[in-house]
Short mmCIF file of C-alpha atoms in Angstrom, two decimals:
data_model
loop_
_atom_site.label_atom_id
_atom_site.label_comp_id
_atom_site.label_asym_id
_atom_site.label_seq_id
_atom_site.Cartn_x
_atom_site.Cartn_y
_atom_site.Cartn_z
CA MET A 496 -37.54 -4.89 31.41
CA TYR A 497 -34.72 -7.29 30.26
CA LYS A 498 -35.06 -6.19 26.60
CA ASN A 499 -34.56 -2.63 27.53
CA LEU A 500 -31.68 -3.51 29.70
CA ARG A 501 -29.93 -5.25 26.85
CA LEU A 502 -30.33 -2.12 24.56
CA TRP A 503 -29.00 0.05 27.50
CA LEU A 504 -25.93 -2.19 28.04
CA LEU A 505 -25.22 -2.38 24.35
CA GLY A 506 -25.29 1.37 24.27
CA GLY A 507 -22.94 1.44 27.19
CA LEU A 508 -20.43 -0.92 25.32
CA MET A 509 -20.43 1.49 22.38
CA LEU A 510 -19.67 4.34 24.63
CA ALA A 511 -16.93 2.43 26.13
CA ALA A 512 -15.40 1.65 22.87
CA ALA A 513 -15.09 5.42 21.99
CA SER A 514 -13.78 6.52 25.41
CA CYS A 515 -10.24 6.76 26.68
CA LYS A 516 -8.90 4.22 29.22
CA THR A 517 -7.33 5.06 32.61
CA ASP A 518 -5.30 2.74 34.58
CA ASP A 519 -8.18 1.33 36.58
CA GLU A 520 -10.63 0.87 33.89
CA VAL A 521 -11.54 -2.63 32.63
CA VAL A 522 -10.24 -3.45 29.11
CA VAL A 523 -12.86 -5.67 27.55
CA PRO A 524 -11.18 -8.39 25.33
CA THR A 525 -12.27 -7.84 21.76
CA LYS A 526 -13.15 -11.59 21.34
CA TYR A 527 -15.33 -11.23 24.51
CA GLY A 528 -16.65 -7.84 23.87
CA THR A 529 -20.03 -7.64 25.64
CA GLY A 530 -19.36 -8.75 29.20
CA PHE A 531 -16.83 -9.37 31.90
CA LEU A 532 -14.36 -12.01 33.01
CA MET A 533 -14.60 -13.84 36.29
CA VAL A 534 -11.68 -15.55 38.09
CA SER A 535 -12.76 -19.09 39.16
CA GLU A 536 -10.94 -20.66 42.11
CA GLY A 537 -11.41 -24.16 40.68
CA ASN A 538 -12.83 -27.12 42.36
CA TYR A 539 -9.97 -28.21 44.84
CA GLY A 540 -8.59 -31.70 44.01
CA LYS A 541 -10.55 -31.91 40.85
CA ASN A 542 -10.11 -28.81 38.60
CA ALA A 543 -7.62 -26.00 38.60
CA GLY A 544 -8.67 -22.44 38.55
CA ASP A 545 -9.79 -20.60 35.27
CA LEU A 546 -11.65 -17.73 33.74
CA ASN A 547 -15.37 -17.62 33.10
CA TYR A 548 -16.94 -15.04 30.80
CA TYR A 549 -20.36 -13.44 31.36
CA ASP A 550 -22.02 -12.14 28.01
CA TYR A 551 -24.58 -9.46 28.82
CA ASN A 552 -26.13 -9.75 25.20
CA ARG A 553 -26.67 -13.49 25.57
CA ASP A 554 -27.17 -13.43 29.30
CA THR A 555 -24.98 -16.58 29.66
CA VAL A 556 -21.76 -17.60 31.22
CA LEU A 557 -19.14 -19.32 29.13
CA PRO A 558 -16.88 -21.45 31.37
CA TYR A 559 -13.21 -22.12 31.03
CA VAL A 560 -12.30 -19.46 28.51
CA TYR A 561 -8.65 -19.46 29.72
CA SER A 562 -8.36 -23.21 28.85
CA ALA A 563 -10.19 -22.60 25.55
CA GLU A 564 -7.67 -20.11 24.55
CA ASN A 565 -4.63 -21.89 25.88
CA PRO A 566 -4.95 -25.48 24.95
CA GLY A 567 -2.91 -27.84 27.07
CA LYS A 568 -2.11 -25.10 29.70
CA THR A 569 -3.53 -24.82 33.28
CA LEU A 570 -3.60 -22.20 35.95
CA GLY A 571 -1.68 -24.60 38.30
CA PRO A 572 -2.33 -27.91 39.75
CA ASN A 573 -5.80 -29.00 40.76
CA THR A 574 -4.70 -28.62 44.47
CA SER A 575 -4.03 -24.87 43.95
CA THR A 576 -6.44 -22.08 44.03
CA MET A 577 -6.69 -19.15 41.67
CA GLU A 578 -7.91 -16.07 43.56
CA PHE A 579 -6.92 -12.61 42.05
CA GLY A 580 -7.11 -10.97 38.73
CA THR A 581 -6.55 -7.49 37.43
CA ILE A 582 -5.99 -5.67 34.17
CA TYR A 583 -3.10 -3.34 33.73
CA ASN A 584 -1.70 -1.85 30.50
CA ASN A 585 -3.64 -4.25 28.32
CA LYS A 586 -2.42 -7.24 30.37
CA ILE A 587 -4.38 -9.50 32.49
CA TYR A 588 -2.48 -10.58 35.73
CA LEU A 589 -3.61 -13.56 37.57
CA VAL A 590 -2.41 -14.74 40.97
CA GLY A 591 -3.23 -17.68 43.09
CA LYS A 592 -2.38 -19.65 46.42
CA TYR A 593 -1.32 -23.10 47.38
CA GLY A 594 1.21 -23.57 44.39
CA ALA A 595 -0.79 -21.56 41.69
CA PRO A 596 1.42 -19.61 39.29
CA PHE A 597 1.50 -15.81 38.54
CA VAL A 598 0.29 -15.54 35.03
CA VAL A 599 0.15 -12.92 32.33
CA LEU A 600 -2.44 -12.78 29.49
CA ASP A 601 -3.05 -10.56 26.51
CA ALA A 602 -6.16 -8.84 27.43
CA SER A 603 -7.31 -8.76 23.80
CA THR A 604 -6.97 -12.50 23.23
CA LEU A 605 -6.62 -14.13 26.61
CA LYS A 606 -3.57 -15.89 25.14
CA GLU A 607 -0.99 -16.43 27.83
CA THR A 608 2.26 -14.40 27.47
CA ASN A 609 4.18 -15.32 30.46
CA ARG A 610 4.20 -16.88 33.80
CA ILE A 611 6.19 -17.62 37.05
CA ASP A 612 5.45 -20.99 38.30
CA ALA A 613 7.16 -21.02 41.76
CA LEU A 614 6.25 -17.96 43.76
CA PRO A 615 7.85 -17.03 47.21
CA GLY A 616 6.23 -19.22 49.92
CA ASP A 617 4.52 -21.06 46.99
CA ASP A 618 1.67 -18.73 47.94
CA GLY A 619 0.64 -15.67 45.97
CA ARG A 620 -1.90 -13.01 46.89
CA ALA A 621 -2.23 -9.91 44.51
CA PHE A 622 -0.55 -7.69 41.84
CA VAL A 623 -0.36 -3.98 41.39
CA GLY A 624 1.16 -2.20 38.35
CA ILE A 625 3.38 0.76 39.17
CA ASP A 626 4.54 1.98 35.87
CA GLU A 627 5.35 0.68 32.26
CA THR A 628 8.08 -1.64 33.60
CA ARG A 629 7.49 -2.13 37.27
CA GLY A 630 4.79 -3.94 39.44
CA LEU A 631 4.54 -5.56 42.84
CA LEU A 632 3.43 -9.00 43.87
CA SER A 633 2.18 -9.67 47.37
CA THR A 634 2.56 -13.08 48.85
CA SER A 635 2.41 -15.02 52.24
CA THR A 636 5.98 -13.99 52.79
CA GLY A 637 6.14 -10.28 51.94
CA VAL A 638 6.02 -8.09 48.67
CA PHE A 639 8.26 -8.53 45.60
CA PRO A 640 9.12 -6.09 42.89
CA VAL A 641 8.23 -7.42 39.44
CA ASN A 642 10.05 -6.60 36.30
CA LEU A 643 7.21 -6.35 33.70
CA THR A 644 9.59 -6.59 30.79
CA ASN A 645 10.82 -10.10 31.36
CA LEU A 646 8.57 -11.06 34.25
CA THR A 647 11.00 -11.66 36.96
CA LEU A 648 10.91 -11.02 40.78
CA GLY A 649 13.45 -8.86 42.69
CA ALA A 650 14.29 -9.08 46.37
CA ALA A 651 11.68 -8.67 49.00
CA VAL A 652 10.65 -5.08 49.73
CA SER A 653 12.59 -4.15 52.89
CA GLY A 654 10.67 -3.63 56.11
CA VAL A 655 7.47 -5.65 54.85
CA THR A 656 7.45 -9.01 56.26
CA GLY A 657 4.74 -11.72 56.54
CA GLU A 658 1.54 -12.02 54.60
CA VAL A 659 0.37 -9.09 52.51
CA THR A 660 -2.97 -9.20 50.60
CA ASP A 661 -4.45 -6.24 48.89
CA MET A 662 -2.36 -3.44 47.10
CA PHE A 663 -3.32 -0.21 45.62
CA ARG A 664 -1.59 2.74 43.95
CA SER A 665 -2.48 6.23 44.08
CA GLY A 666 -0.14 8.88 42.86
CA ASN A 667 3.28 8.55 44.58
CA HIS A 668 1.93 6.07 47.24
CA ILE A 669 1.34 2.39 47.20
CA PHE A 670 -1.06 1.09 49.89
CA LEU A 671 -0.47 -2.45 51.30
CA LEU A 672 -2.79 -4.46 53.59
CA SER A 673 -0.46 -6.32 55.82
CA ILE A 674 -1.73 -9.06 58.24
CA LYS A 675 1.03 -8.09 60.81
CA ASP A 676 1.26 -4.20 60.31
CA GLY A 677 -2.22 -3.29 59.00
CA ILE A 678 -2.22 -0.49 56.33
CA VAL A 679 1.50 -0.02 55.07
CA VAL A 680 2.17 2.81 52.71
CA LEU A 681 5.20 2.79 50.34
CA ASN A 682 6.80 5.44 48.29
CA ALA A 683 6.31 4.44 44.64
CA ASN A 684 9.65 5.58 43.41
CA ASP A 685 11.81 3.35 45.67
CA TYR A 686 9.34 1.11 47.75
CA SER A 687 10.61 2.68 50.94
CA ILE A 688 8.06 2.89 53.74
CA ALA A 689 6.37 6.22 53.92
CA LYS A 690 4.15 5.54 56.94
CA LYS A 691 2.02 2.85 58.73
CA LEU A 692 -1.53 3.76 59.21
CA GLY A 693 -2.87 1.20 61.62
CA THR A 694 -5.23 -1.86 61.70
CA ALA A 695 -7.40 -2.82 58.69
CA VAL A 696 -9.03 -5.95 57.35
CA SER A 697 -10.24 -4.69 54.04
CA GLY A 698 -9.14 -2.24 51.34
CA PHE A 699 -8.51 -0.44 48.97
CA VAL A 700 -10.62 1.75 46.87
CA GLN A 701 -10.46 5.46 45.94
CA SER A 702 -13.54 7.62 45.91
CA GLN A 703 -14.43 10.45 43.54
CA ASP A 704 -13.06 13.05 45.97
CA GLY A 705 -9.60 11.49 45.82
CA ASN A 706 -9.61 9.77 49.30
CA VAL A 707 -8.43 6.25 49.50
CA TRP A 708 -10.50 3.93 51.63
CA ALA A 709 -9.90 0.85 53.91
CA ALA A 710 -11.92 -0.59 56.84
CA SER A 711 -11.33 -2.29 60.09
CA LYS A 712 -13.98 -4.65 61.40
CA THR A 713 -16.21 -1.79 62.54
CA GLN A 714 -14.70 1.30 60.98
CA LEU A 715 -14.06 2.86 57.57
CA LYS A 716 -10.70 4.49 57.10
CA LYS A 717 -10.66 7.60 55.01
CA ILE A 718 -7.03 8.18 53.97
CA ASN A 719 -5.87 11.39 52.32
CA ALA A 720 -4.00 10.08 49.26
CA SER A 721 -1.22 12.67 49.56
CA SER A 722 -0.72 13.60 53.28
CA LEU A 723 -1.84 10.18 54.44
CA ALA A 724 -3.89 11.69 57.27
CA VAL A 725 -6.59 9.24 58.37
CA ASP A 726 -10.15 9.91 59.62
CA SER A 727 -12.15 6.94 61.10
CA ILE A 728 -15.94 6.59 60.55
CA THR A 729 -17.61 4.08 62.81
CA THR A 730 -20.14 1.82 60.91
CA ASN A 731 -23.43 0.48 62.30
CA PHE A 732 -22.44 -2.89 60.88
CA PRO A 733 -19.59 -5.51 60.80
CA VAL A 734 -17.33 -5.06 57.72
CA TYR A 735 -17.08 -8.32 55.81
CA PHE A 736 -13.77 -9.95 55.28
CA ASN A 737 -12.57 -13.40 54.87
CA GLU A 738 -9.03 -14.22 56.15
CA PHE A 739 -8.90 -17.46 54.12
CA THR A 740 -9.46 -16.13 50.59
CA TYR A 741 -7.08 -13.70 48.91
CA ASN A 742 -9.14 -12.00 46.24
CA SER A 743 -9.50 -8.36 46.28
CA SER A 744 -11.45 -7.03 49.28
CA SER A 745 -15.26 -6.66 49.15
CA MET A 746 -15.54 -2.96 48.59
CA VAL A 747 -15.91 -0.82 45.50
CA ALA A 748 -16.04 2.87 44.60
CA SER A 749 -18.25 4.81 42.11
CA PRO A 750 -16.70 6.92 39.50
CA ALA A 751 -20.11 8.56 38.84
CA GLU A 752 -20.71 9.83 42.35
CA ASN A 753 -18.74 10.19 45.71
CA ALA A 754 -19.93 6.85 47.11
CA ILE A 755 -18.30 3.60 48.12
CA TYR A 756 -20.06 0.16 48.61
CA ILE A 757 -19.14 -2.23 51.34
CA ILE A 758 -20.29 -5.74 51.84
CA SER A 759 -21.56 -6.72 55.45
CA GLY A 760 -22.20 -10.18 56.60
CA ALA A 761 -23.15 -12.73 53.98
CA ASN A 762 -25.77 -10.86 52.07
CA LYS A 763 -25.84 -7.12 52.50
CA VAL A 764 -24.33 -4.13 50.70
CA TYR A 765 -23.99 -0.61 52.21
CA LYS A 766 -23.61 2.46 50.21
CA TYR A 767 -21.72 5.08 52.11
CA LEU A 768 -21.80 8.66 50.99
CA PRO A 769 -18.80 10.36 52.63
CA GLY A 770 -19.93 12.98 55.24
CA GLN A 771 -23.47 11.45 55.46
CA ALA A 772 -23.39 9.31 58.43
CA SER A 773 -27.12 8.36 57.86
CA SER A 774 -26.08 6.47 54.78
CA LEU A 775 -24.55 3.77 57.07
CA ASN A 776 -27.84 3.12 58.90
CA THR A 777 -29.78 0.98 56.40
CA PRO A 778 -28.51 -1.64 53.73
CA PHE A 779 -28.55 -0.44 50.24
CA ILE A 780 -29.00 -3.83 48.93
CA THR A 781 -29.85 -7.14 50.60
CA LEU A 782 -29.55 -10.44 48.70
CA PRO A 783 -32.74 -12.55 48.28
CA ALA A 784 -33.29 -15.16 50.99
CA GLY A 785 -30.99 -18.18 50.70
CA GLN A 786 -28.25 -16.41 48.75
CA TYR A 787 -24.82 -15.70 50.20
CA PHE A 788 -21.96 -13.68 48.78
CA TYR A 789 -18.91 -15.82 47.78
CA GLY A 790 -15.26 -14.51 47.08
CA LYS A 791 -15.22 -10.85 46.55
CA GLY A 792 -18.87 -10.85 45.79
CA ILE A 793 -19.13 -7.37 44.37
CA TRP A 794 -17.94 -5.49 41.18
CA PHE A 795 -18.79 -2.04 39.82
CA ASP A 796 -19.28 -1.94 36.08
CA ARG A 797 -18.00 1.66 35.50
CA ILE A 798 -19.43 1.87 31.94
CA ARG A 799 -22.91 0.98 32.83
CA ASN A 800 -23.03 2.27 36.41
CA ILE A 801 -24.26 -0.95 37.85
CA LEU A 802 -23.32 -3.26 40.70
CA VAL A 803 -22.70 -6.86 39.83
CA LEU A 804 -23.04 -9.27 42.85
CA ASN A 805 -22.02 -12.84 42.75
CA SER A 806 -23.63 -15.26 45.21
CA ASN A 807 -24.16 -18.97 45.86
CA THR A 808 -26.94 -20.93 47.54
CA ASN A 809 -24.11 -22.40 49.92
CA MET A 810 -22.29 -20.08 52.19
CA TYR A 811 -18.91 -21.90 51.18
CA GLY A 812 -19.85 -21.87 47.45
CA ALA A 813 -20.39 -25.52 47.34
CA ASP A 814 -23.41 -25.70 45.42
CA ILE A 815 -23.71 -25.96 41.70
CA ASN A 816 -26.09 -22.97 41.51
CA ASN A 817 -24.28 -19.71 41.15
CA GLN A 818 -26.15 -16.44 40.79
CA LEU A 819 -25.31 -13.07 39.17
CA TYR A 820 -27.35 -10.00 40.25
CA LEU A 821 -27.34 -6.66 38.48
CA TYR A 822 -28.33 -3.67 40.38
CA SER A 823 -28.51 0.08 39.80
CA ALA A 824 -25.60 1.75 41.53
CA THR A 825 -27.69 4.92 42.04
CA SER A 826 -30.88 3.56 43.27
CA GLY A 827 -30.12 -0.07 44.37
CA ALA A 828 -33.09 -1.43 42.16
CA LEU A 829 -32.56 -4.82 40.86
CA LEU A 830 -32.10 -4.78 37.03
CA HIS A 831 -31.57 -8.41 36.26
CA SER A 832 -30.52 -11.74 37.72
CA SER A 833 -28.84 -14.74 36.00
CA THR A 834 -28.08 -18.23 37.16
CA TYR A 835 -25.12 -20.29 35.95
CA LYS A 836 -24.18 -23.89 37.08
CA GLY A 837 -20.88 -25.47 37.99
CA TYR A 838 -18.57 -25.82 40.81
CA PHE A 839 -16.61 -22.89 40.04
CA PHE A 840 -16.06 -21.12 43.41
CA PRO A 841 -15.86 -17.59 41.72
CA GLY A 842 -13.25 -15.56 43.31
CA MET A 843 -13.73 -12.25 41.67
CA ILE A 844 -14.53 -10.30 38.59
CA LEU A 845 -11.52 -8.77 36.98
CA ASN A 846 -10.86 -5.28 37.95
#
């Protein structure tokens, strides 16, 4: 089965090389052209965060590829934690907490091109790109405009105070996940507040029908991306969130069908088909016994139409044995699993 899987994955990679990129697609670095990059939090007090790389063809994880491409540089002191990574306009943006920097890499080479060492509150959360020259950085003390030309921060966005984690842009709106105010929506042109939509603990993804999704502890929030109207769908399970980690929330959407995937508890994934309440009744995937999600825990490979799940045998990630599981996003069938060893504390796969 794995031999066939490798051929299928290679075919998907060739298709990816020939297809056009949209803003939310993953750009595969040319030197690391048969897999994906994972943000490693680092081993607190011993090693700073880094990037690890999983190669589908070799079924192996190459550790510390940021350090390999940037000799003498680190992603912060060993008392910081690198948590978040995303790819925007052929650049990789990395954000961390506890004194970690805001770092920009060339997505083709992984070479560092710029950084901001001292962030507001000394505590970063996430980054979202707005256009060719603008982005936003969320922190423990609010949200700050980023000049992408020279990587400088502007004054805090007015009306948004306190900790903000996830951010997502859709059309003329930017969705923020505020600890104090829940879902806050900004106008993309001037960062003014368009609307506040209520409590949430997780977000954001956009389903094939154009709706933006977030979640409270027991409800999914379907948000019309234009009108900002909200419908609440009660789940039959608790929505997973971790208030102490600041990687992207543990939910993903499929570009191939109108479906979203949400982690519940430490070991379950639900697949919700909008409008089909019964799809919330039964887990789509349950991790093998003794495995627990760590960090974001889930990633959608848009080219191959598979879910990649990241787990550890210790609920806090403190075991040397890390696991990757590859599941069909259509059927939920397990396609392959791979073990890699090290105290990496994997935060998330780059989106």
